[in-house]
mmCIF file of C-alpha atoms and ligand atoms in Angstrom:
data_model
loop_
_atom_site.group_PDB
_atom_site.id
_atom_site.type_symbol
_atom_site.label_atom_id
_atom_site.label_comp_id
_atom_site.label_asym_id
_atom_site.label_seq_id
_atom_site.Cartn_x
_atom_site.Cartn_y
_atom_site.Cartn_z
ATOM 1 C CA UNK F 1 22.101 11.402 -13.921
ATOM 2 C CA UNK F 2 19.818 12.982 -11.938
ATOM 3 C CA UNK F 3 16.888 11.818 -14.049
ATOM 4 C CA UNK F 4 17.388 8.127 -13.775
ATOM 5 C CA UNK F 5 17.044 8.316 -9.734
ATOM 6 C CA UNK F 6 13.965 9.069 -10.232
ATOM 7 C CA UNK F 7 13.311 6.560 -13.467
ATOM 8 C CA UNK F 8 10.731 3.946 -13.341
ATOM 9 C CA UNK F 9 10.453 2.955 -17.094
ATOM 10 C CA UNK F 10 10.486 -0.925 -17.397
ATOM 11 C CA UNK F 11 10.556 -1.568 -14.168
ATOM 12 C CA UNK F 12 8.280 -4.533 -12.758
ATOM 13 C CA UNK F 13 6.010 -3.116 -9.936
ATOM 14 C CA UNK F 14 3.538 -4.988 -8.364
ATOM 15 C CA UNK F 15 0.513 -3.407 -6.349
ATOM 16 C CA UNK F 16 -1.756 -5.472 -4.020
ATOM 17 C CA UNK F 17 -5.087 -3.689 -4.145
ATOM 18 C CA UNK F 18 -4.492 -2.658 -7.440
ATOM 19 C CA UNK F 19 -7.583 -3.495 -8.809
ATOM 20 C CA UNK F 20 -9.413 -0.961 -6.509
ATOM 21 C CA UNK F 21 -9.088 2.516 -4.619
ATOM 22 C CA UNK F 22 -5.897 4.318 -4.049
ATOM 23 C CA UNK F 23 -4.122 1.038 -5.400
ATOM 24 C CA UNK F 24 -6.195 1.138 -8.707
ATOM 25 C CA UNK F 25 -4.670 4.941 -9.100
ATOM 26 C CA UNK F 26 -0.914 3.802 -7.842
ATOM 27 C CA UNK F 27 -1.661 1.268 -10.837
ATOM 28 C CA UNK F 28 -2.230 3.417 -13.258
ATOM 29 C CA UNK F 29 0.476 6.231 -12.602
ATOM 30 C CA UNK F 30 3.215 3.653 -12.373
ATOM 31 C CA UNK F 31 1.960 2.476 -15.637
ATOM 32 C CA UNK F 32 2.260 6.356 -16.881
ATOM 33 C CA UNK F 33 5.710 6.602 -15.760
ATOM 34 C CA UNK F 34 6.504 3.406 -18.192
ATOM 35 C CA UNK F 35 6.883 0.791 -15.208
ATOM 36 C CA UNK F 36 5.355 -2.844 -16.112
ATOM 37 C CA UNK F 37 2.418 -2.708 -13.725
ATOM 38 C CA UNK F 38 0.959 -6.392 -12.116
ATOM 39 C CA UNK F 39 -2.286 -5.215 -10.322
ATOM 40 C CA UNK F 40 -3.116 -7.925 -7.704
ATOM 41 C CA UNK F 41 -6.358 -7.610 -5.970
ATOM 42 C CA UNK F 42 -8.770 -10.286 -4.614
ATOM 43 C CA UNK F 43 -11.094 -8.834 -6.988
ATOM 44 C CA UNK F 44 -9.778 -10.217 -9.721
ATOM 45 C CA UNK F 45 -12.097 -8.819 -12.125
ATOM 46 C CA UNK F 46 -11.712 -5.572 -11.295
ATOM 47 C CA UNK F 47 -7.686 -6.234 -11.685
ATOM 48 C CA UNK F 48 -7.958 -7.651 -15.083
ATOM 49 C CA UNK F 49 -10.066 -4.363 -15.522
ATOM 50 C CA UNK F 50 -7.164 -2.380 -14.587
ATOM 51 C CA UNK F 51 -4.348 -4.139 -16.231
ATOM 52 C CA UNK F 52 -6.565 -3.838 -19.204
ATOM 53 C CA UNK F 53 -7.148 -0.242 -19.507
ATOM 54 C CA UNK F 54 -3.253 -0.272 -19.203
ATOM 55 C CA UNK F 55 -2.644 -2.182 -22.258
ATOM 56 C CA UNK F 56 -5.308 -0.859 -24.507
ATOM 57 C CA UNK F 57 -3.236 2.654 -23.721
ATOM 58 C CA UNK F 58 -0.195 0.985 -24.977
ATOM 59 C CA UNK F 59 1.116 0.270 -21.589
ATOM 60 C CA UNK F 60 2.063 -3.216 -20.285
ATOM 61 C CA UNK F 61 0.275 -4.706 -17.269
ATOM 62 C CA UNK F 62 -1.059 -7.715 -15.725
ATOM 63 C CA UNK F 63 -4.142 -8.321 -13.704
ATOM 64 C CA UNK F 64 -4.511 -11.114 -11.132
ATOM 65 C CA UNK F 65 -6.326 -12.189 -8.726
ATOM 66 C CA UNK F 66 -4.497 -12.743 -5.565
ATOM 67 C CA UNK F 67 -5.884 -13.205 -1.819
ATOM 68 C CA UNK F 68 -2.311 -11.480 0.048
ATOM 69 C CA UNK F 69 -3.779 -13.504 3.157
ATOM 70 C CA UNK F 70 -3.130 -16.861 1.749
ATOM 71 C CA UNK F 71 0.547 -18.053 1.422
ATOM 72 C CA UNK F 72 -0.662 -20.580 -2.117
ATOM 73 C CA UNK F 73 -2.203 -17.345 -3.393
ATOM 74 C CA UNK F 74 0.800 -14.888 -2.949
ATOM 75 C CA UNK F 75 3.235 -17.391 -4.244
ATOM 76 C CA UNK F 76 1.179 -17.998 -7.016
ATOM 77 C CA UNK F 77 1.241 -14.115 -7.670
ATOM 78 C CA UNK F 78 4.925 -14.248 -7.562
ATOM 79 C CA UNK F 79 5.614 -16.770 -9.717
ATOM 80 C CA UNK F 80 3.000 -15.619 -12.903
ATOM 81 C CA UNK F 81 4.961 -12.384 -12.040
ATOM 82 C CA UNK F 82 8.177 -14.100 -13.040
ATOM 83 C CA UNK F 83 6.765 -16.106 -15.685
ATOM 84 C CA UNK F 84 5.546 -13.124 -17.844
ATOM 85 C CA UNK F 85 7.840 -10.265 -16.693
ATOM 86 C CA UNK F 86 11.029 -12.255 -15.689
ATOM 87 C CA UNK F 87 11.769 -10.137 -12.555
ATOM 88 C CA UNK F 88 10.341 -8.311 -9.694
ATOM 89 C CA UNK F 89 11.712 -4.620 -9.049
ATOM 90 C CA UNK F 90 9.327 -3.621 -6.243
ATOM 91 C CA UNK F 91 6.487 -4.187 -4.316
ATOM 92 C CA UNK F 92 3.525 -1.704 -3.107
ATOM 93 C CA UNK F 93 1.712 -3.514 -0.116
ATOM 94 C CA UNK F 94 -1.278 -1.241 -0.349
ATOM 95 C CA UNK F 95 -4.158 -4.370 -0.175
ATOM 96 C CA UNK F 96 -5.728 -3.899 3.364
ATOM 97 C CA UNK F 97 -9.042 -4.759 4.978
ATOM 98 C CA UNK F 98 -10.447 -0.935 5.154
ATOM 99 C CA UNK F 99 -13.416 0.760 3.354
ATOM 100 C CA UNK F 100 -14.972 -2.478 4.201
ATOM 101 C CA UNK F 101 -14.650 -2.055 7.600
ATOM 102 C CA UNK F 102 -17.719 -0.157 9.696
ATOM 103 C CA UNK F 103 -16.805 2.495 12.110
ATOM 104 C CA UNK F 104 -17.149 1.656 15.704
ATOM 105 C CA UNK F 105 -16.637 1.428 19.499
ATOM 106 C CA UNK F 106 -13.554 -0.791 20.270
ATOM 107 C CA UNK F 107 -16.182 -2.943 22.362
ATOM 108 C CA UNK F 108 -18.008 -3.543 19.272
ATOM 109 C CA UNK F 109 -15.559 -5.076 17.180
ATOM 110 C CA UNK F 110 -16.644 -8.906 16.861
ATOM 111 C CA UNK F 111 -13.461 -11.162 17.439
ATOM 112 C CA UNK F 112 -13.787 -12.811 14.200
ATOM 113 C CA UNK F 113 -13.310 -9.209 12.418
ATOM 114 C CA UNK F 114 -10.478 -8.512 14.657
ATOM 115 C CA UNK F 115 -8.222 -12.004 12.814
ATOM 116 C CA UNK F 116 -9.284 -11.464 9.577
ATOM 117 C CA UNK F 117 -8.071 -7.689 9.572
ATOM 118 C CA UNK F 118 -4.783 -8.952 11.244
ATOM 119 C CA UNK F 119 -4.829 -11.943 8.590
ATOM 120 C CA UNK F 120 -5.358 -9.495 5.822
ATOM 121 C CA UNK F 121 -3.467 -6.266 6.804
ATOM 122 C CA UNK F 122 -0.576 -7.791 9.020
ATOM 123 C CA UNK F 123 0.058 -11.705 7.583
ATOM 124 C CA UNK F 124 -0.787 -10.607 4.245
ATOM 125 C CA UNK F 125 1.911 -8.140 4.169
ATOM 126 C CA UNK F 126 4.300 -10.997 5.510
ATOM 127 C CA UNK F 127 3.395 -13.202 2.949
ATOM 128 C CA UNK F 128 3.734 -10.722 -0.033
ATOM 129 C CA UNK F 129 7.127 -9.734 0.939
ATOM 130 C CA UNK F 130 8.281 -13.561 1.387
ATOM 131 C CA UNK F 131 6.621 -14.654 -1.998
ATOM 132 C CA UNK F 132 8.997 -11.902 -3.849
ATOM 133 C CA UNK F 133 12.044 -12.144 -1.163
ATOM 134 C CA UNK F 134 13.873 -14.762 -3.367
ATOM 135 C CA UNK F 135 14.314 -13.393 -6.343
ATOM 136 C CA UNK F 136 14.555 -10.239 -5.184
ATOM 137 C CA UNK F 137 17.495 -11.173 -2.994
ATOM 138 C CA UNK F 138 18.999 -13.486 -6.189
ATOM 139 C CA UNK F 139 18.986 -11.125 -7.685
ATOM 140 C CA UNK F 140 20.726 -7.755 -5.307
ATOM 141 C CA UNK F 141 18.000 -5.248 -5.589
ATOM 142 C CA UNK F 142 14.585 -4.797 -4.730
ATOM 143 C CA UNK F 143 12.263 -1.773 -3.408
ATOM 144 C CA UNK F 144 9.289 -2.694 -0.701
ATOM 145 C CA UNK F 145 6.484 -0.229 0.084
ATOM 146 C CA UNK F 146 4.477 -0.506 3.108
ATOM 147 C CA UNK F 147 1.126 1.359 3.088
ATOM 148 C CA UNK F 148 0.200 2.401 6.886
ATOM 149 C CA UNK F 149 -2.050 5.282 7.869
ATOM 150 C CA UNK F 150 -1.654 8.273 9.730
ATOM 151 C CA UNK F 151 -4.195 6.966 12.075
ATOM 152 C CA UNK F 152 -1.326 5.918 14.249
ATOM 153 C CA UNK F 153 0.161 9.005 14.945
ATOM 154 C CA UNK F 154 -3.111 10.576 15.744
ATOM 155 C CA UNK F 155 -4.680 7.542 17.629
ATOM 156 C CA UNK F 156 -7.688 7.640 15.785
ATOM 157 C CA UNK F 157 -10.757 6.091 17.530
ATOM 158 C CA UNK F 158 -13.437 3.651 15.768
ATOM 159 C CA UNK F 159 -11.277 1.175 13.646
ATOM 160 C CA UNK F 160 -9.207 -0.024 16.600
ATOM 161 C CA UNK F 161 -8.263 -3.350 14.754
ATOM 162 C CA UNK F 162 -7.039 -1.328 11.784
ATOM 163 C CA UNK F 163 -5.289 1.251 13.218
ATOM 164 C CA UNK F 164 -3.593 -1.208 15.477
ATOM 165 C CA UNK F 165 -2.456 -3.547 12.546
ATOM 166 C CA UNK F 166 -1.172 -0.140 10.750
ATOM 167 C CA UNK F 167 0.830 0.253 13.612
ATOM 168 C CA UNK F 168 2.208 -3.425 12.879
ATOM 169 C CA UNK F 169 3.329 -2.230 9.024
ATOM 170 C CA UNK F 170 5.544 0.094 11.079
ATOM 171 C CA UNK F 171 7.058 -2.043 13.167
ATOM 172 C CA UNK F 172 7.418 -4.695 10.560
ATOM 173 C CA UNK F 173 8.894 -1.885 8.030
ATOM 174 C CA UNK F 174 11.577 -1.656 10.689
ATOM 175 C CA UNK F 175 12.447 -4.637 11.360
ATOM 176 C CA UNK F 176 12.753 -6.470 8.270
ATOM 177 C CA UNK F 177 14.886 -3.540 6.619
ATOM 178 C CA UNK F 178 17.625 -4.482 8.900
ATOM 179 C CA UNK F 179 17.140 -8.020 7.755
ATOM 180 C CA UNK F 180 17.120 -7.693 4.392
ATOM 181 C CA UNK F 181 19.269 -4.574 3.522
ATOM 182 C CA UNK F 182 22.595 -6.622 2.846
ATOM 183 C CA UNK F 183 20.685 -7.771 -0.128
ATOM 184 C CA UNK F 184 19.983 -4.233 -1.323
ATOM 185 C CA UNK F 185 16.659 -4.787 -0.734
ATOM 186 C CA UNK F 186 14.636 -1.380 0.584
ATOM 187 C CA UNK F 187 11.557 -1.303 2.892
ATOM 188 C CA UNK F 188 9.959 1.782 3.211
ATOM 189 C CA UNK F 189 6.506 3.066 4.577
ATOM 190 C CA UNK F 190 4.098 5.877 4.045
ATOM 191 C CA UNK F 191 1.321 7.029 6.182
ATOM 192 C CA UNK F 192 -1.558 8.276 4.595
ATOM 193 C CA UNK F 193 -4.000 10.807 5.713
ATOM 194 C CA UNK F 194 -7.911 10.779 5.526
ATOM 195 C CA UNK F 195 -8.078 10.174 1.521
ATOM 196 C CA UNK F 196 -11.358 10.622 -0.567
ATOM 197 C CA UNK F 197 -10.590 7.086 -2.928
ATOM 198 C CA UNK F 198 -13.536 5.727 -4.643
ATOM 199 C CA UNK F 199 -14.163 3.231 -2.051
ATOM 200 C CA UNK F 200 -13.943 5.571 1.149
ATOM 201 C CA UNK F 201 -16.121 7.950 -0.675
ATOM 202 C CA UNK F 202 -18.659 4.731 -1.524
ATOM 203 C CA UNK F 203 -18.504 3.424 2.279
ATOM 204 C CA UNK F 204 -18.294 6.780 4.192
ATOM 205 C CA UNK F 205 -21.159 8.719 4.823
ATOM 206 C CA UNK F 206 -21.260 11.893 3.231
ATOM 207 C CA UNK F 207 -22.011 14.088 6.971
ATOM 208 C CA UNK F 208 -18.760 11.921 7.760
ATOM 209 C CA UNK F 209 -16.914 12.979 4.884
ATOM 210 C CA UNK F 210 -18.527 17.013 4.752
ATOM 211 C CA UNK F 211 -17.965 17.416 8.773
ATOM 212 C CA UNK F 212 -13.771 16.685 8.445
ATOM 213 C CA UNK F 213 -11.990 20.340 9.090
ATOM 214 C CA UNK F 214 -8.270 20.939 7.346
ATOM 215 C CA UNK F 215 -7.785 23.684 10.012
ATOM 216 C CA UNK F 216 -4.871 21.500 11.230
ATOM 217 C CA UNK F 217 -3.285 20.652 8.096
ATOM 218 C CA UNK F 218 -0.556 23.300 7.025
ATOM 219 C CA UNK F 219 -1.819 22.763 2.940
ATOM 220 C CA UNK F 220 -6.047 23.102 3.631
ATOM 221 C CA UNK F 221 -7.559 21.359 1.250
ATOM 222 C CA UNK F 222 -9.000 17.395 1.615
ATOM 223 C CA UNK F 223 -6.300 14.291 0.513
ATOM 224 C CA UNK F 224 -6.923 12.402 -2.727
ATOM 225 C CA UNK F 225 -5.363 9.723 -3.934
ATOM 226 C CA UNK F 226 -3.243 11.379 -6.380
ATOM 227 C CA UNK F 227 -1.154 13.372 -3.396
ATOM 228 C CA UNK F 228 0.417 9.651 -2.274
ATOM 229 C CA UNK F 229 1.702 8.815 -5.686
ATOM 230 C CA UNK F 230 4.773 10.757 -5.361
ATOM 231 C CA UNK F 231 5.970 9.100 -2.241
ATOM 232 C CA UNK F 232 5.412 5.761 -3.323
ATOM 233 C CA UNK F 233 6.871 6.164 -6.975
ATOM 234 C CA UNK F 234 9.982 7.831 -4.885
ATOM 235 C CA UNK F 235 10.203 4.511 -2.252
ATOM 236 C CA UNK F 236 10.174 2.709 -5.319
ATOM 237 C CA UNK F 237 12.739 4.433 -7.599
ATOM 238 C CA UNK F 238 16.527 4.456 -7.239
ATOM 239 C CA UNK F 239 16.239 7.676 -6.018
ATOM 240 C CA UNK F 240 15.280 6.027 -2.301
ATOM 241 C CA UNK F 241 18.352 3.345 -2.255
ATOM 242 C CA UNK F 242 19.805 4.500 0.589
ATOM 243 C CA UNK F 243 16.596 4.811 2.984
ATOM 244 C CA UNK F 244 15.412 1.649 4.757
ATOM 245 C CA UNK F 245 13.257 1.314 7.704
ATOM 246 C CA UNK F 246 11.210 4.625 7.196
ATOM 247 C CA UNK F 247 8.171 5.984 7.674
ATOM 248 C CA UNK F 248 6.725 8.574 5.283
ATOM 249 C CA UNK F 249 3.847 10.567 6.542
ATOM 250 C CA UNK F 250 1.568 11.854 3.818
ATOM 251 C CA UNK F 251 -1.101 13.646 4.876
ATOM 252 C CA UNK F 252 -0.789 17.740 4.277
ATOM 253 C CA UNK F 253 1.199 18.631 6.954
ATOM 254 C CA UNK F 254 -1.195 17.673 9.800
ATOM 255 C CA UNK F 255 0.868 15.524 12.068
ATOM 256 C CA UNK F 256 4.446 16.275 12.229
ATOM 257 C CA UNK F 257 6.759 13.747 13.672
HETATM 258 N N1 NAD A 1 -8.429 5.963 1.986
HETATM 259 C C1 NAD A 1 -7.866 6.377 3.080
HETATM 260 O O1 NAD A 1 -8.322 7.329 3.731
HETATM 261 C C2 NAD A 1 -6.623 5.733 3.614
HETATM 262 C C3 NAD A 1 -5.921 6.369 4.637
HETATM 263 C C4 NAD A 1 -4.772 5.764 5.129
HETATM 264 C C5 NAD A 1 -4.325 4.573 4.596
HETATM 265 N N2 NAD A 1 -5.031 3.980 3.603
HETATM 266 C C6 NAD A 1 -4.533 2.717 3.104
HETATM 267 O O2 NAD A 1 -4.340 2.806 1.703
HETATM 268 C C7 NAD A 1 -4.607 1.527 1.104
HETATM 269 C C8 NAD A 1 -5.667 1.671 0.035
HETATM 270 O O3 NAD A 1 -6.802 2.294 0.583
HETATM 271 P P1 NAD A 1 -8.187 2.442 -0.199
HETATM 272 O O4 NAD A 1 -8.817 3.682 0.280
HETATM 273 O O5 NAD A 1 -7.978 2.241 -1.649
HETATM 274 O O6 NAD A 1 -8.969 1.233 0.488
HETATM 275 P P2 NAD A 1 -9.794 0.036 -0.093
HETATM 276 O O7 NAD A 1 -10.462 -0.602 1.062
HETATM 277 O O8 NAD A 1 -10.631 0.457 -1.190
HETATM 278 O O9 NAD A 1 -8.657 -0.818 -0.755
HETATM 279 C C9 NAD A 1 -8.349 -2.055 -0.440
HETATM 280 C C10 NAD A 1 -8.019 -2.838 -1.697
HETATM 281 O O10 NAD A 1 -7.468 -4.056 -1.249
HETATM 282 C C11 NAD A 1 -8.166 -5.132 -1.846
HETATM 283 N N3 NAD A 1 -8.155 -6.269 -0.921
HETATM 284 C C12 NAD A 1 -8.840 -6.410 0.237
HETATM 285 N N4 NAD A 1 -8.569 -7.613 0.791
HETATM 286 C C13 NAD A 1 -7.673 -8.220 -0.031
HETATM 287 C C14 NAD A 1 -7.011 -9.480 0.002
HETATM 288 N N5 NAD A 1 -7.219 -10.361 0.992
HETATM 289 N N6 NAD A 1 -6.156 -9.788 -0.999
HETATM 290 C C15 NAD A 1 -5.950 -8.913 -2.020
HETATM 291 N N7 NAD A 1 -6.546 -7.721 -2.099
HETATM 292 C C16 NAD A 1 -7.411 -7.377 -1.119
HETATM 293 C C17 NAD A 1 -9.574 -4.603 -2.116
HETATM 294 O O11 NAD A 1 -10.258 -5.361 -3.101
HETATM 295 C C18 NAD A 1 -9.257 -3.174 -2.542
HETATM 296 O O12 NAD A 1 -8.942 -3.112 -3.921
HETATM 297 C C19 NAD A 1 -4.992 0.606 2.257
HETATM 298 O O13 NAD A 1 -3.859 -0.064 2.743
HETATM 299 C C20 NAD A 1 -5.504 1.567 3.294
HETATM 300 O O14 NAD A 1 -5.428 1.032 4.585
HETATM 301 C C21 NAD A 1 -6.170 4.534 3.084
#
């Protein structure tokens, strides 16, 4: 049935950064499509917010506060995911060390930020994936989705740390689909273009923001948040059970690969 590809009613879907951002809208259109929704953020407030707001619309959701860089923290996340849901159908990795992040000469970049954006947008996504790995692979079936940025095709200058660990979520989309697709587990990645979420709009600079041309795109008009959901609901629906490894770029038709 060509309508249950793309179902995702009932289906457990957790998204790291969900309290937040694009995650915080991934949250909330999963939850529209009838999927049980477990935003995990490090602001755990503003998950419980989100989770919240999901209910109270006659949805169901959980809100937790998770730090994806710390292994007690993730597998914590996992298991209150199994506790109150029973199962885990897919995971967004979308949580990443980025609107927080000022923009600036590669020689700037103090060594300390350099780890903790590796610790946050590279181990954390290695941790997520092996806190849900075993039931997942119990189980037969699972759907991972990588969030990377379509700063690496375009070699973007200023974030160097961050577009170098978004490389990474490429590399390690690649690799561990091989490993883990005997298990029918899928791992899948999109690339996302210059998007106006709440947080990029709060920490960019509006002459940064108002100076951006969409001369290059082929559809002209700026990203929002709501132009990745598609992608992402599609990674994560039946619909996508036969792509592993692959890289999804997002972003309007500018780079074309
Ligand atoms: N906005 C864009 O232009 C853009 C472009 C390409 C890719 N992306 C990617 O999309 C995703 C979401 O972007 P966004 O614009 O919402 O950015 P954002 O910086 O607002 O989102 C990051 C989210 O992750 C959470 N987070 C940070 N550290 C965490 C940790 N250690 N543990 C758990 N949660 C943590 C934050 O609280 C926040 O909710 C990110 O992976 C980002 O790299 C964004």
């Amino acid at each position: 049935m060509a309508n249950e590809r793309f179902d995702l009613s009932g289906r457990v879907v957790i998204i790291t950064g969900g309290g937040k951002g694009i995650g915080k809208v991934y949250s909330n259109e999963f939850a529209n499509a009838g999927a049980r929704v477990v935003a995990a953020d490090i602001d755990g407030e503003a998950a419980e917010a989100v989770a919240a707001a999901i209910t109270a619309r006659g949805g169901e959701a959980l809100g937790l506060r998770v730090d994806i860089s710390d292994p007690a923290s993730c597998e914590a996340m996992a298991a209150a995911v199994l506790d109150r849901f029973g199962t885990i159908d897919a995971l967004v990795n979308n949580a990443a060390l980025m609107s927080t992040l000022a923009r600036r000469s590669w020689f700037e970049i103090p060594v300390e930020e350099w780890d903790s954006v590796m610790a946050v947008n590279l181990r954390g996504m290695f941790l997520c994936c092996r806190a849900v790995y075993p039931t997942m692979r119990e189980r037969g079936y699972g759907k991972i989705v990588n969030i990377s940025s379509s700063r690496i095709w375009e070699g973007s200058p200023n974030r160097l740390h961050y577009t170098t660990s978004k490389a990474g979520v490429v590399g390690f989309t690649r690799a561990i689909a091989r490993e883990v697709g005997e298990f029918g587990i899928t791992v899948n990645a999109i690339t996302p273009g210059f998007t106006l979420s709440e947080t990029q709009l709060q920490s960019s600079d509006t002459s940064y923001v108002k100076q951006r041309s969409y001369a290059e795109q082929a559809i002209k008009r700026p990203q929002v948040p709501d132009d990745l959901v598609g992608a992402v609901m599609f990674f994560a629906s039946p619909a996508s059970d036969f792509i592993s490894g692959q890289t999804l770029n997002v972003d309007g038709g500018k780079a074309m690969h």
